[in-house]
Amino acid sequence: EVQARQYLERHQLVALFEQLAQALIHAKPDDPKAFLVSKLQTLRGIDDLSSPLLFFDEDEVDALFDMYDASKRGKLTVAQTAEALVAVGIDGPPLLPAGAKFVSREEFRQMVTGI
């Protein structure tokens, strides 16, 4: 039992299974097995499998971006970006190039999904 628990912890499997179950319940795909295979392929090579941010789909990230882009400029200020990231559990300042004042939708997607 101790070895099994250590194995699960070392490979972050409990968090992974919880995230996969949440994604299934949220998406309710017609083909759950294909959905899971797709999610696992997306996660291949990613070190932190416990992050719920890996399971936001593009539409959800876009909706979050749009909530903070009230002026519909297609870009967020650094302050808006930081606030939006905190709203989804990413603390700390966004990683931006030096001197950047705005974040595009695509840059925001990458920050949220980590992919």
PDB file of C-alpha atoms in Angstrom:
ATOM      1  CA  GLU A   1       0.000   0.000   0.000  1.00  0.00           C
ATOM      2  CA  VAL A   2       2.824   2.418   0.830  1.00  0.00           C
ATOM      3  CA  GLN A   3       4.539   1.671  -2.471  1.00  0.00           C
ATOM      4  CA  ALA A   4       1.297   2.200  -4.374  1.00  0.00           C
ATOM      5  CA  ARG A   5       0.696   5.556  -2.664  1.00  0.00           C
ATOM      6  CA  GLN A   6       4.260   6.660  -3.387  1.00  0.00           C
ATOM      7  CA  TYR A   7       3.860   5.669  -7.034  1.00  0.00           C
ATOM      8  CA  LEU A   8       0.617   7.639  -7.335  1.00  0.00           C
ATOM      9  CA  GLU A   9       2.186  10.693  -5.705  1.00  0.00           C
ATOM     10  CA  ARG A  10       5.413  10.521  -7.704  1.00  0.00           C
ATOM     11  CA  HIS A  11       3.532  10.459 -10.993  1.00  0.00           C
ATOM     12  CA  GLN A  12       0.743  12.862  -9.883  1.00  0.00           C
ATOM     13  CA  LEU A  13      -1.815  10.259 -10.937  1.00  0.00           C
ATOM     14  CA  VAL A  14      -4.569  11.114  -8.462  1.00  0.00           C
ATOM     15  CA  ALA A  15      -4.624  14.723  -9.680  1.00  0.00           C
ATOM     16  CA  LEU A  16      -4.502  13.519 -13.276  1.00  0.00           C
ATOM     17  CA  PHE A  17      -7.459  11.157 -12.815  1.00  0.00           C
ATOM     18  CA  GLU A  18      -9.440  13.866 -11.037  1.00  0.00           C
ATOM     19  CA  GLN A  19      -8.776  16.326 -13.859  1.00  0.00           C
ATOM     20  CA  LEU A  20      -9.706  13.790 -16.521  1.00  0.00           C
ATOM     21  CA  ALA A  21     -12.957  12.988 -14.706  1.00  0.00           C
ATOM     22  CA  GLN A  22     -13.801  16.686 -14.382  1.00  0.00           C
ATOM     23  CA  ALA A  23     -13.067  17.263 -18.063  1.00  0.00           C
ATOM     24  CA  LEU A  24     -15.315  14.321 -19.003  1.00  0.00           C
ATOM     25  CA  ILE A  25     -18.177  15.563 -16.858  1.00  0.00           C
ATOM     26  CA  HIS A  26     -17.821  19.084 -18.227  1.00  0.00           C
ATOM     27  CA  ALA A  27     -17.546  18.127 -21.911  1.00  0.00           C
ATOM     28  CA  LYS A  28     -19.860  15.077 -21.902  1.00  0.00           C
ATOM     29  CA  PRO A  29     -18.373  13.823 -25.182  1.00  0.00           C
ATOM     30  CA  ASP A  30     -20.182  11.279 -27.341  1.00  0.00           C
ATOM     31  CA  ASP A  31     -17.040   9.143 -27.362  1.00  0.00           C
ATOM     32  CA  PRO A  32     -15.482   9.338 -23.877  1.00  0.00           C
ATOM     33  CA  LYS A  33     -12.591   7.011 -24.736  1.00  0.00           C
ATOM     34  CA  ALA A  34     -11.534   9.090 -27.745  1.00  0.00           C
ATOM     35  CA  PHE A  35     -11.893  12.234 -25.613  1.00  0.00           C
ATOM     36  CA  LEU A  36      -9.614  10.770 -22.932  1.00  0.00           C
ATOM     37  CA  VAL A  37      -7.055   9.645 -25.497  1.00  0.00           C
ATOM     38  CA  SER A  38      -7.026  13.165 -26.949  1.00  0.00           C
ATOM     39  CA  LYS A  39      -6.561  14.725 -23.505  1.00  0.00           C
ATOM     40  CA  LEU A  40      -3.748  12.317 -22.641  1.00  0.00           C
ATOM     41  CA  GLN A  41      -1.998  13.037 -25.945  1.00  0.00           C
ATOM     42  CA  THR A  42      -2.196  16.744 -25.158  1.00  0.00           C
ATOM     43  CA  LEU A  43      -0.616  16.105 -21.767  1.00  0.00           C
ATOM     44  CA  ARG A  44       2.225  13.977 -23.089  1.00  0.00           C
ATOM     45  CA  GLY A  45       5.504  15.613 -22.137  1.00  0.00           C
ATOM     46  CA  ILE A  46       3.970  18.149 -19.734  1.00  0.00           C
ATOM     47  CA  ASP A  47       5.563  17.969 -16.302  1.00  0.00           C
ATOM     48  CA  ASP A  48       2.868  19.436 -14.034  1.00  0.00           C
ATOM     49  CA  LEU A  49      -0.143  17.208 -14.598  1.00  0.00           C
ATOM     50  CA  SER A  50      -1.937  18.566 -11.539  1.00  0.00           C
ATOM     51  CA  SER A  51      -2.762  21.949 -13.057  1.00  0.00           C
ATOM     52  CA  PRO A  52      -6.449  22.395 -13.877  1.00  0.00           C
ATOM     53  CA  LEU A  53      -5.377  24.956 -16.444  1.00  0.00           C
ATOM     54  CA  LEU A  54      -4.443  22.173 -18.820  1.00  0.00           C
ATOM     55  CA  PHE A  55      -8.121  21.375 -19.191  1.00  0.00           C
ATOM     56  CA  PHE A  56      -9.504  24.731 -20.283  1.00  0.00           C
ATOM     57  CA  ASP A  57     -10.650  24.510 -23.853  1.00  0.00           C
ATOM     58  CA  GLU A  58     -10.093  27.298 -26.344  1.00  0.00           C
ATOM     59  CA  ASP A  59     -13.676  28.583 -26.071  1.00  0.00           C
ATOM     60  CA  GLU A  60     -13.406  28.923 -22.296  1.00  0.00           C
ATOM     61  CA  VAL A  61     -10.092  30.756 -22.540  1.00  0.00           C
ATOM     62  CA  ASP A  62     -11.550  33.053 -25.205  1.00  0.00           C
ATOM     63  CA  ALA A  63     -14.578  33.767 -22.997  1.00  0.00           C
ATOM     64  CA  LEU A  64     -12.273  34.745 -20.146  1.00  0.00           C
ATOM     65  CA  PHE A  65     -10.245  36.969 -22.487  1.00  0.00           C
ATOM     66  CA  ASP A  66     -13.439  38.632 -23.737  1.00  0.00           C
ATOM     67  CA  MET A  67     -14.620  39.313 -20.182  1.00  0.00           C
ATOM     68  CA  TYR A  68     -11.486  41.343 -19.537  1.00  0.00           C
ATOM     69  CA  ASP A  69     -11.396  42.895 -23.020  1.00  0.00           C
ATOM     70  CA  ALA A  70     -14.495  45.017 -22.409  1.00  0.00           C
ATOM     71  CA  SER A  71     -13.426  47.589 -25.018  1.00  0.00           C
ATOM     72  CA  LYS A  72     -13.116  44.817 -27.650  1.00  0.00           C
ATOM     73  CA  ARG A  73      -9.615  45.915 -28.703  1.00  0.00           C
ATOM     74  CA  GLY A  74      -8.387  42.356 -29.049  1.00  0.00           C
ATOM     75  CA  LYS A  75      -5.694  42.868 -26.439  1.00  0.00           C
ATOM     76  CA  LEU A  76      -5.409  43.134 -22.678  1.00  0.00           C
ATOM     77  CA  THR A  77      -3.229  45.394 -20.601  1.00  0.00           C
ATOM     78  CA  VAL A  78      -0.656  43.750 -18.373  1.00  0.00           C
ATOM     79  CA  ALA A  79      -2.846  44.608 -15.353  1.00  0.00           C
ATOM     80  CA  GLN A  80      -5.942  43.051 -16.962  1.00  0.00           C
ATOM     81  CA  THR A  81      -3.927  39.985 -17.875  1.00  0.00           C
ATOM     82  CA  ALA A  82      -2.622  39.579 -14.329  1.00  0.00           C
ATOM     83  CA  GLU A  83      -6.162  39.907 -12.925  1.00  0.00           C
ATOM     84  CA  ALA A  84      -7.551  37.351 -15.387  1.00  0.00           C
ATOM     85  CA  LEU A  85      -4.762  34.897 -14.597  1.00  0.00           C
ATOM     86  CA  VAL A  86      -5.394  35.220 -10.853  1.00  0.00           C
ATOM     87  CA  ALA A  87      -9.079  34.500 -11.541  1.00  0.00           C
ATOM     88  CA  VAL A  88      -8.104  31.065 -12.879  1.00  0.00           C
ATOM     89  CA  GLY A  89      -5.525  30.334 -10.207  1.00  0.00           C
ATOM     90  CA  ILE A  90      -2.296  31.557 -11.776  1.00  0.00           C
ATOM     91  CA  ASP A  91      -0.548  33.778  -9.278  1.00  0.00           C
ATOM     92  CA  GLY A  92       2.337  36.088  -9.966  1.00  0.00           C
ATOM     93  CA  PRO A  93       2.959  38.520 -12.788  1.00  0.00           C
ATOM     94  CA  PRO A  94       2.467  37.263 -16.344  1.00  0.00           C
ATOM     95  CA  LEU A  95       5.641  36.293 -18.177  1.00  0.00           C
ATOM     96  CA  LEU A  96       5.942  38.901 -20.910  1.00  0.00           C
ATOM     97  CA  PRO A  97       8.744  40.270 -23.031  1.00  0.00           C
ATOM     98  CA  ALA A  98      10.454  43.269 -21.434  1.00  0.00           C
ATOM     99  CA  GLY A  99       8.525  46.448 -22.073  1.00  0.00           C
ATOM    100  CA  ALA A 100       5.348  44.714 -23.238  1.00  0.00           C
ATOM    101  CA  LYS A 101       2.219  46.720 -22.467  1.00  0.00           C
ATOM    102  CA  PHE A 102      -0.417  44.484 -24.024  1.00  0.00           C
ATOM    103  CA  VAL A 103      -1.204  40.791 -24.405  1.00  0.00           C
ATOM    104  CA  SER A 104      -2.867  39.385 -27.510  1.00  0.00           C
ATOM    105  CA  ARG A 105      -5.549  36.706 -27.433  1.00  0.00           C
ATOM    106  CA  GLU A 106      -3.052  34.080 -28.638  1.00  0.00           C
ATOM    107  CA  GLU A 107      -0.482  35.052 -25.985  1.00  0.00           C
ATOM    108  CA  PHE A 108      -3.222  34.880 -23.367  1.00  0.00           C
ATOM    109  CA  ARG A 109      -4.268  31.416 -24.534  1.00  0.00           C
ATOM    110  CA  GLN A 110      -0.705  30.195 -24.128  1.00  0.00           C
ATOM    111  CA  MET A 111      -0.450  31.707 -20.640  1.00  0.00           C
ATOM    112  CA  VAL A 112      -3.647  30.027 -19.461  1.00  0.00           C
ATOM    113  CA  THR A 113      -3.194  26.617 -21.007  1.00  0.00           C
ATOM    114  CA  GLY A 114       0.564  26.456 -20.546  1.00  0.00           C
ATOM    115  CA  ILE A 115       0.835  24.793 -23.958  1.00  0.00           C
TER     116      ILE A 115
END
